[in-house]
Amino acid sequence: MLDVRMLCLATLMGHEASGYDIKKELERGVSSGMIDASFGSIYPALARLADEGLITARAESGRGRGDKKIYAMTPEGRAYFLRTLAGPMPDEKYRSPFLFAMLFAADLPRDQVVRMIDAQIAVWEARLALADQTLPRDEAATGPRFVNGIAQTMLRAGLDFLRRHRAGLEAAAEASPQPASPAPQGARAREMTS
Amino acid sequence: MLDVRMLCLATLMGHEASGYDIKKELERGVSSGMIDASFGSIYPALARLADEGLITARAESGRGRGDKKIYAMTPEGRAYFLRTLAGPMPDEKYRSPFLFAMLFAADLPRDQVVRMIDAQIAVWEARLALADQTLPRDEAATGPRFVNGIAQTMLRAGLDFLRRHRAGLEAAAEASPQPASPAPQGARAREMTS
DNA sequence: AGATCCATGTAAGACGTTACATGATTTG
DNA sequence: CAAATCATGTAACGTCTTACATGGATCT
């Protein structure tokens, strides 16, 4: 599980929505960055879910913009969703191009490594800001608050680490200046270890 | 990038290997948990990379077990790999069934939530143990050390958070006991938590 | 002797993205 | 009026997994 179907159902657990709405919530919601889905997968998924009776479709037209299909959970849908959450879940997967690239930091020019770290800091800071802003003081939303909390905690730890090591690299660069750019072959960045 | 091709090249950056070897290193290596690949994608990828001249194939037979194809980087392969690392990278994606499920903690029976947290603690503890053990005191391997370091830092932060909240849930359960709903199922292992 | 590991590969199918096709409405 | 946003859908394509097909070697 944890496919487009579940993503759609998850959104509809909160409130009814159209395919378009769901896409937007996945982009700028609590789970943004975690998972994403495109229209090409959302629309067929919604059609199939409606077929199976897990959600209902209601057409809304005339008002403001044109035709719009609004989907809502059925009791069977809710049951199915919660049952699936209780069932076996696939392993988590953290797919990070940044960490992958950093594995080869020693083979890359130091200034490129610094640039990558800066970029990652920016990404995580943005994610942290999103988490701060996404969840107001809604006491009832324990689930989202929990997820936001753990995300913030881990992001802050990661950012700390990055900032400390970035500073270390800068210092090392001043101690032994290294010409920038593409593959001077012998050069190795060294004092990352802390 | 960050597909099977890059995964194979990444492994071969370190040392020559067969398809089988690569699979195993991806399973129990630094990047395990981050990315995985199956034989069905590795073997074709290696064949294509050899076709393109980015790696060489050498057959090794007779010794011990039967036929085995050992692949090794070419200079072009190395250049291609590093060039790709320097190029544009896709966004990171953290796909966590656990966090996804926790978004709906309020809709799930409390003991199921506790069980999920315990399971996640076990997973992260295992990952942490792997990180501790994976990297010896190899001073030269700055990249892997960096990646391991940040992984440990973030995992420890996450584990802290989970343990604190698990304790909070237990306390709440004693204050207002709530029966388990869907399937009582039986006893559950509990001693993993530390 | 049977299970498990080593070792390679192919084929079918799941799942998702990008690009295409279409059209109304709002905003600058 | 042009551009962006709202809104839905289909088709082609890519990528990866699962299952299949095969066979030798090692361990119990």
Coordinates of C-alpha atoms (C1' of nucleotides) in Angstrom, one line a residue:
Chain A
M1 CA 0.0 0.0 0.0
L2 CA 0.9 3.7 0.2
D3 CA 0.1 4.1 -3.4
V4 CA -2.1 6.7 -5.2
R5 CA -5.3 5.0 -4.0
M6 CA -4.3 5.4 -0.4
L7 CA -3.2 8.9 -0.9
C8 CA -6.6 9.8 -2.4
L9 CA -8.4 8.1 0.4
A10 CA -6.2 9.8 3.0
T11 CA -7.2 13.2 1.7
L12 CA -10.8 12.3 1.5
M13 CA -10.7 11.1 5.2
G14 CA -10.4 14.8 6.0
H15 CA -13.0 16.2 3.7
E16 CA -14.5 15.8 0.3
A17 CA -12.5 17.0 -2.6
S18 CA -12.0 16.9 -6.4
G19 CA -9.0 15.3 -8.1
Y20 CA -7.6 18.8 -8.6
D21 CA -8.0 19.6 -4.9
I22 CA -6.2 16.4 -3.9
K23 CA -3.3 17.1 -6.1
K24 CA -2.9 20.5 -4.5
E25 CA -3.1 19.2 -1.0
L26 CA -0.5 16.7 -1.7
E27 CA 1.8 19.4 -3.0
R28 CA 1.4 21.9 -0.1
G29 CA 0.2 19.8 2.7
V30 CA 1.6 17.9 5.7
S31 CA 2.7 15.1 3.6
S32 CA 4.3 17.2 0.9
G33 CA 7.8 16.2 0.2
M34 CA 7.0 12.8 1.5
I35 CA 4.8 11.7 -1.4
D36 CA 3.5 13.2 -4.5
A37 CA 1.2 12.1 -7.3
S38 CA 0.3 13.4 -10.7
F39 CA -3.0 13.9 -12.4
G40 CA -2.3 11.0 -14.6
S41 CA -2.5 8.7 -11.7
I42 CA -5.0 10.5 -9.5
Y43 CA -7.9 10.7 -11.9
P44 CA -7.9 7.0 -12.8
A45 CA -7.5 6.1 -9.2
L46 CA -10.5 8.1 -8.2
A47 CA -12.6 6.6 -11.0
R48 CA -11.7 3.1 -9.9
L49 CA -12.3 3.9 -6.2
A50 CA -15.8 5.2 -7.1
D51 CA -16.4 2.0 -9.1
E52 CA -15.6 0.0 -6.1
G53 CA -18.0 1.9 -3.9
L54 CA -15.2 3.2 -1.6
I55 CA -16.0 6.8 -2.5
T56 CA -18.9 8.6 -4.1
A57 CA -18.8 11.1 -7.0
R58 CA -20.9 14.1 -7.2
A59 CA -20.9 16.6 -10.1
E60 CA -20.8 20.2 -9.2
S61 CA -21.3 22.6 -12.2
G62 CA -22.5 26.1 -12.9
R63 CA -21.1 27.7 -9.8
G64 CA -18.2 29.9 -10.8
R65 CA -16.1 27.5 -12.8
G66 CA -17.3 24.7 -15.0
D67 CA -17.7 21.1 -14.3
K68 CA -16.1 19.6 -11.3
K69 CA -16.4 16.2 -9.7
I70 CA -16.4 16.1 -6.0
Y71 CA -15.6 12.8 -4.3
A72 CA -16.4 11.8 -0.7
M73 CA -15.8 8.8 1.5
T74 CA -18.4 6.1 2.0
P75 CA -18.5 4.1 5.2
E76 CA -16.9 1.2 3.3
G77 CA -14.2 3.5 2.1
R78 CA -13.4 4.5 5.7
A79 CA -13.4 0.9 6.9
Y80 CA -11.2 -0.1 4.0
F81 CA -8.7 2.7 4.6
L82 CA -8.3 2.0 8.3
R83 CA -8.1 -1.8 7.7
T84 CA -5.4 -1.2 5.2
L85 CA -3.5 1.0 7.7
A86 CA -3.7 -1.8 10.2
G87 CA -2.4 -4.4 7.7
P88 CA 1.2 -5.0 6.6
M89 CA 3.0 -1.9 5.4
P90 CA 6.0 -1.8 3.0
D91 CA 9.4 -0.7 4.3
E92 CA 10.1 2.9 4.5
K93 CA 12.4 4.3 1.8
Y94 CA 14.4 7.4 2.1
R95 CA 15.6 8.3 -1.4
S96 CA 18.0 11.2 -1.1
P97 CA 20.1 12.3 -4.1
F98 CA 21.9 14.5 -1.7
L99 CA 23.1 11.8 0.6
F100 CA 23.9 9.6 -2.4
A101 CA 26.1 12.2 -3.9
M102 CA 27.8 12.9 -0.5
L103 CA 28.9 9.3 -0.4
F104 CA 31.4 10.4 -3.1
A105 CA 32.4 13.7 -1.5
A106 CA 36.0 12.7 -1.6
D107 CA 35.9 12.4 -5.4
L108 CA 34.2 15.8 -6.0
P109 CA 35.7 19.3 -6.0
R110 CA 35.3 20.8 -2.5
D111 CA 33.3 23.8 -3.7
Q112 CA 30.8 21.6 -5.3
V113 CA 30.4 19.7 -2.1
V114 CA 29.8 23.0 -0.2
R115 CA 27.3 24.1 -2.8
M116 CA 25.4 20.8 -2.4
I117 CA 25.3 21.2 1.4
D118 CA 24.0 24.8 1.0
A119 CA 21.3 23.6 -1.3
Q120 CA 20.3 20.9 1.1
I121 CA 20.2 23.3 4.0
A122 CA 17.9 25.5 1.9
V123 CA 15.6 22.5 1.1
W124 CA 15.4 21.4 4.8
E125 CA 14.9 25.0 6.0
A126 CA 12.0 25.4 3.6
R127 CA 10.6 22.1 4.8
L128 CA 10.9 23.1 8.4
A129 CA 9.2 26.5 7.7
L130 CA 6.4 24.6 6.0
A131 CA 6.0 22.3 9.0
D132 CA 5.9 25.4 11.3
Q133 CA 3.3 27.0 9.3
T134 CA 1.2 24.0 8.2
L135 CA 0.0 23.2 11.7
P136 CA -1.7 25.9 13.7
R137 CA -2.6 25.2 17.4
D138 CA -5.3 22.7 16.5
E139 CA -5.4 20.6 19.6
A140 CA -7.6 17.9 18.1
A141 CA -5.3 17.0 15.2
T142 CA -3.0 14.7 17.3
G143 CA -1.9 12.7 14.3
P144 CA -0.7 15.5 12.1
R145 CA 0.9 17.2 15.1
F146 CA 2.8 14.1 15.9
V147 CA 4.1 13.8 12.3
N148 CA 5.0 17.4 12.2
G149 CA 6.7 17.2 15.5
I150 CA 8.9 14.3 14.5
A151 CA 9.7 15.8 11.2
Q152 CA 10.8 19.1 12.8
T153 CA 12.9 17.3 15.4
M154 CA 14.7 15.2 12.8
L155 CA 15.1 18.1 10.3
R156 CA 16.6 20.3 13.0
A157 CA 19.1 17.6 13.9
G158 CA 20.0 17.2 10.3
L159 CA 20.4 21.0 9.8
D160 CA 22.6 21.3 12.8
F161 CA 24.8 18.6 11.5
L162 CA 25.0 20.2 8.0
R163 CA 25.8 23.7 9.4
R164 CA 28.5 22.3 11.7
H165 CA 30.2 20.4 8.8
R166 CA 29.8 23.2 6.4
A167 CA 31.7 25.5 8.7
G168 CA 34.4 22.8 9.0
L169 CA 34.8 22.6 5.3
E170 CA 35.1 26.4 5.0
A171 CA 37.9 26.4 7.6
A172 CA 39.7 23.6 5.8
A173 CA 39.4 25.5 2.5
E174 CA 41.2 28.5 4.1
A175 CA 43.9 26.3 5.6
S176 CA 44.7 24.6 2.3
P177 CA 43.1 26.5 -0.6
Q178 CA 42.0 24.2 -3.4
P179 CA 41.2 25.4 -7.0
A180 CA 37.6 24.9 -7.8
S181 CA 35.7 22.9 -10.4
P182 CA 35.8 19.9 -12.6
A183 CA 37.9 17.1 -11.5
P184 CA 41.5 17.9 -10.8
Q185 CA 41.7 14.2 -10.3
G186 CA 44.0 14.0 -7.4
A187 CA 42.3 16.4 -5.1
R188 CA 40.4 15.0 -2.2
A189 CA 38.2 16.8 0.3
R190 CA 39.3 15.6 3.6
E191 CA 38.3 17.2 6.9
M192 CA 34.7 16.4 7.0
T193 CA 34.8 14.0 9.8
S194 CA 34.0 16.6 12.5
Chain B
M1 CA 19.3 10.2 -12.0
L2 CA 19.6 8.0 -8.9
D3 CA 18.3 5.1 -10.8
V4 CA 19.6 1.5 -11.1
R5 CA 22.3 2.6 -13.5
M6 CA 23.7 5.1 -11.0
L7 CA 23.4 2.5 -8.2
C8 CA 25.5 0.1 -10.1
L9 CA 28.1 2.7 -11.1
A10 CA 28.2 3.8 -7.4
T11 CA 29.1 0.3 -6.3
L12 CA 31.6 -0.1 -9.0
M13 CA 33.3 3.2 -8.0
G14 CA 34.5 1.3 -5.0
H15 CA 35.6 -2.0 -6.5
E16 CA 34.7 -4.4 -9.3
A17 CA 31.8 -6.7 -8.7
S18 CA 29.2 -9.0 -10.2
G19 CA 25.5 -8.3 -10.4
Y20 CA 25.0 -10.6 -7.5
D21 CA 27.6 -8.7 -5.4
I22 CA 26.0 -5.4 -6.2
K23 CA 22.6 -6.6 -5.0
K24 CA 24.1 -7.7 -1.8
E25 CA 26.0 -4.5 -1.1
L26 CA 22.8 -2.5 -1.7
E27 CA 21.0 -4.7 0.8
R28 CA 23.6 -4.6 3.6
G29 CA 25.6 -1.5 2.8
V30 CA 25.8 2.1 3.8
S31 CA 23.0 3.0 1.4
S32 CA 20.8 0.1 2.5
G33 CA 17.3 1.3 3.4
M34 CA 17.9 4.3 1.3
I35 CA 17.7 2.5 -2.1
D36 CA 17.2 -1.0 -3.2
A37 CA 17.2 -2.7 -6.6
S38 CA 16.3 -6.2 -7.8
F39 CA 18.1 -8.6 -10.1
G40 CA 15.5 -7.9 -12.7
S41 CA 16.7 -4.3 -13.0
I42 CA 20.4 -4.8 -12.1
Y43 CA 21.3 -7.3 -14.8
P44 CA 19.9 -5.4 -17.7
A45 CA 21.4 -2.2 -16.4
L46 CA 24.9 -3.8 -16.2
A47 CA 24.5 -5.2 -19.7
R48 CA 23.6 -1.8 -21.1
L49 CA 26.4 0.0 -19.2
A50 CA 28.9 -2.4 -20.6
D51 CA 27.4 -1.8 -24.1
E52 CA 28.0 1.9 -23.7
G53 CA 31.6 1.4 -22.6
L54 CA 31.1 2.8 -19.1
I55 CA 32.1 -0.5 -17.5
T56 CA 33.9 -3.6 -18.7
A57 CA 32.8 -7.2 -18.2
R58 CA 35.1 -10.0 -17.4
A59 CA 34.0 -13.6 -17.1
E60 CA 35.3 -15.5 -14.1
S61 CA 34.7 -19.3 -14.1
G62 CA 36.0 -22.5 -12.7
R63 CA 37.1 -21.1 -9.3
G64 CA 34.8 -22.5 -6.7
R65 CA 31.4 -21.8 -8.2
G66 CA 30.5 -21.6 -11.8
D67 CA 30.3 -18.7 -14.3
K68 CA 30.3 -15.2 -12.9
K69 CA 30.6 -11.9 -14.7
I70 CA 32.7 -9.3 -13.0
Y71 CA 32.2 -5.7 -14.0
A72 CA 34.7 -2.9 -13.5
M73 CA 34.6 0.9 -14.1
T74 CA 36.3 2.4 -17.2
P75 CA 37.7 5.9 -17.1
E76 CA 34.7 7.0 -19.1
G77 CA 32.4 5.4 -16.6
R78 CA 34.1 7.3 -13.7
A79 CA 33.9 10.6 -15.6
Y80 CA 30.2 10.0 -16.5
F81 CA 29.3 9.1 -12.9
L82 CA 31.0 12.2 -11.4
R83 CA 29.5 14.4 -14.2
T84 CA 26.1 13.1 -13.4
L85 CA 26.5 13.7 -9.7
A86 CA 27.4 17.3 -10.5
G87 CA 24.3 17.7 -12.7
P88 CA 20.7 18.3 -11.7
M89 CA 19.4 15.9 -9.1
P90 CA 15.7 15.0 -8.5
D91 CA 14.0 16.1 -5.2
E92 CA 14.5 13.8 -2.2
K93 CA 11.6 11.7 -1.3
Y94 CA 11.0 10.2 2.1
R95 CA 8.3 7.6 1.7
S96 CA 7.3 6.4 5.2
P97 CA 4.3 4.2 5.7
F98 CA 4.8 4.7 9.4
L99 CA 4.4 8.5 9.3
F100 CA 1.6 8.2 6.8
A101 CA -0.3 5.9 9.2
M102 CA 0.5 8.1 12.1
L103 CA -1.3 11.0 10.4
F104 CA -4.5 9.0 11.3
A105 CA -3.5 8.1 14.8
A106 CA -6.7 9.6 16.1
D107 CA -8.7 7.2 14.1
L108 CA -6.9 4.1 15.1
P109 CA -7.1 2.0 18.3
R110 CA -4.5 3.2 20.7
D111 CA -2.8 -0.1 21.1
Q112 CA -2.3 -0.4 17.4
V113 CA -0.7 3.0 17.5
V114 CA 1.6 1.9 20.3
R115 CA 2.5 -1.2 18.3
M116 CA 3.3 0.8 15.3
I117 CA 5.6 3.1 17.3
D118 CA 7.3 0.1 18.8
A119 CA 7.9 -1.4 15.3
Q120 CA 9.3 1.9 14.1
I121 CA 11.6 2.1 17.1
A122 CA 12.9 -1.4 16.3
V123 CA 13.4 -0.5 12.6
W124 CA 15.4 2.7 13.4
E125 CA 17.4 1.0 16.1
A126 CA 18.4 -1.6 13.7
R127 CA 19.3 1.0 11.1
L128 CA 21.3 2.8 13.8
A129 CA 23.1 -0.4 14.7
L130 CA 23.9 -1.0 11.1
A131 CA 25.4 2.5 10.8
D132 CA 27.5 2.0 13.9
Q133 CA 28.8 -1.3 12.6
T134 CA 29.1 -0.4 8.8
L135 CA 31.8 2.1 9.1
P136 CA 35.0 1.2 10.9
R137 CA 37.6 3.9 11.7
D138 CA 38.6 4.3 8.1
E139 CA 39.9 7.8 8.1
A140 CA 40.0 8.1 4.3
A141 CA 36.3 7.4 3.7
T142 CA 35.1 10.9 4.4
G143 CA 32.0 10.6 2.3
P144 CA 30.5 7.5 3.9
R145 CA 31.5 8.8 7.3
F146 CA 29.6 12.0 6.6
V147 CA 26.5 10.1 5.4
N148 CA 26.7 7.8 8.3
G149 CA 27.1 10.6 10.7
I150 CA 24.0 12.5 9.6
A151 CA 22.0 9.4 9.5
Q152 CA 22.9 8.6 13.1
T153 CA 22.2 12.1 14.2
M154 CA 18.7 12.2 12.6
L155 CA 17.8 8.7 13.7
R156 CA 18.8 9.4 17.3
A157 CA 16.6 12.5 17.2
G158 CA 13.7 10.5 15.8
L159 CA 14.1 7.7 18.3
D160 CA 14.2 10.2 21.2
F161 CA 10.9 11.6 20.0
L162 CA 9.3 8.2 19.6
R163 CA 10.4 7.0 23.0
R164 CA 9.1 10.1 24.7
H165 CA 5.7 10.0 22.9
R166 CA 5.4 6.3 23.5
A167 CA 5.8 6.9 27.2
G168 CA 3.1 9.6 27.0
L169 CA 0.7 7.2 25.3
E170 CA 1.2 4.5 27.9
A171 CA 0.5 7.0 30.6
A172 CA -2.7 8.2 28.9
A173 CA -3.8 4.6 28.5
E174 CA -3.5 4.0 32.2
A175 CA -5.5 7.1 32.9
S176 CA -8.3 6.2 30.5
P177 CA -8.1 2.6 29.4
Q178 CA -9.4 1.9 25.9
P179 CA -10.2 -1.6 24.6
A180 CA -8.5 -2.8 21.5
S181 CA -10.9 -2.9 18.7
P182 CA -10.4 -4.9 15.5
A183 CA -8.7 -8.1 16.3
P184 CA -7.3 -8.9 19.8
Q185 CA -5.0 -11.4 18.1
G186 CA -3.0 -12.3 21.1
A187 CA 0.2 -11.4 22.8
R188 CA 2.7 -9.1 21.1
A189 CA 6.4 -9.0 21.6
R190 CA 7.3 -6.0 23.7
E191 CA 11.0 -6.3 24.7
M192 CA 12.4 -4.7 21.6
T193 CA 12.1 -1.2 22.8
S194 CA 15.4 -1.1 24.7
Chain C
dA1 C1' 19.0 -36.0 -0.1
dG2 C1' 17.0 -31.6 0.6
dA3 C1' 17.6 -26.9 1.7
dT4 C1' 20.0 -22.9 1.0
dC5 C1' 23.1 -20.0 -1.2
dC6 C1' 25.5 -18.6 -5.5
dA7 C1' 24.7 -16.9 -10.1
dT8 C1' 22.4 -15.1 -14.4
dG9 C1' 19.0 -13.9 -17.1
dT10 C1' 13.9 -13.1 -19.4
dA11 C1' 9.0 -12.0 -19.4
dA12 C1' 4.9 -10.1 -17.6
dG13 C1' 2.8 -6.9 -15.2
dA14 C1' 2.3 -3.0 -11.7
dC15 C1' 2.7 1.6 -11.1
dG16 C1' 3.7 6.0 -12.1
dT17 C1' 5.1 10.2 -14.9
dT18 C1' 5.1 13.2 -19.0
dA19 C1' 3.0 14.8 -22.7
dC20 C1' -1.1 15.5 -25.1
dA21 C1' -5.9 17.1 -25.8
dT22 C1' -9.6 20.3 -24.3
dG23 C1' -11.9 24.0 -22.5
dA24 C1' -13.8 27.6 -19.0
dT25 C1' -12.6 31.5 -15.9
dT26 C1' -10.0 34.8 -13.6
dT27 C1' -6.4 38.2 -13.2
dG28 C1' -2.9 41.6 -14.8
Chain D
dC1 C1' -6.1 40.0 -24.6
dA2 C1' -2.7 37.2 -22.8
dA3 C1' -1.2 34.5 -19.1
dA4 C1' -2.2 31.9 -15.2
dT5 C1' -5.3 29.0 -12.7
dC6 C1' -9.0 25.7 -12.5
dA7 C1' -10.5 21.3 -14.2
dT8 C1' -10.6 16.6 -16.3
dG9 C1' -9.1 13.1 -18.8
dT10 C1' -6.2 9.8 -22.2
dA11 C1' -2.1 7.7 -24.4
dA12 C1' 2.6 6.7 -24.6
dC13 C1' 6.4 5.7 -22.3
dG14 C1' 9.8 4.5 -18.6
dT15 C1' 11.2 2.1 -14.7
dC16 C1' 11.1 -1.2 -11.4
dT17 C1' 9.3 -5.6 -9.2
dT18 C1' 7.7 -10.3 -9.3
dA19 C1' 7.7 -14.5 -11.1
dC20 C1' 9.7 -17.7 -14.0
dA21 C1' 13.4 -20.6 -15.9
dT22 C1' 18.0 -22.7 -15.1
dG23 C1' 21.8 -24.7 -13.0
dG24 C1' 26.1 -25.6 -10.0
dA25 C1' 27.9 -25.6 -5.2
dT26 C1' 27.7 -25.9 -0.2
dC27 C1' 25.8 -27.1 4.0
dT28 C1' 23.0 -30.2 7.3

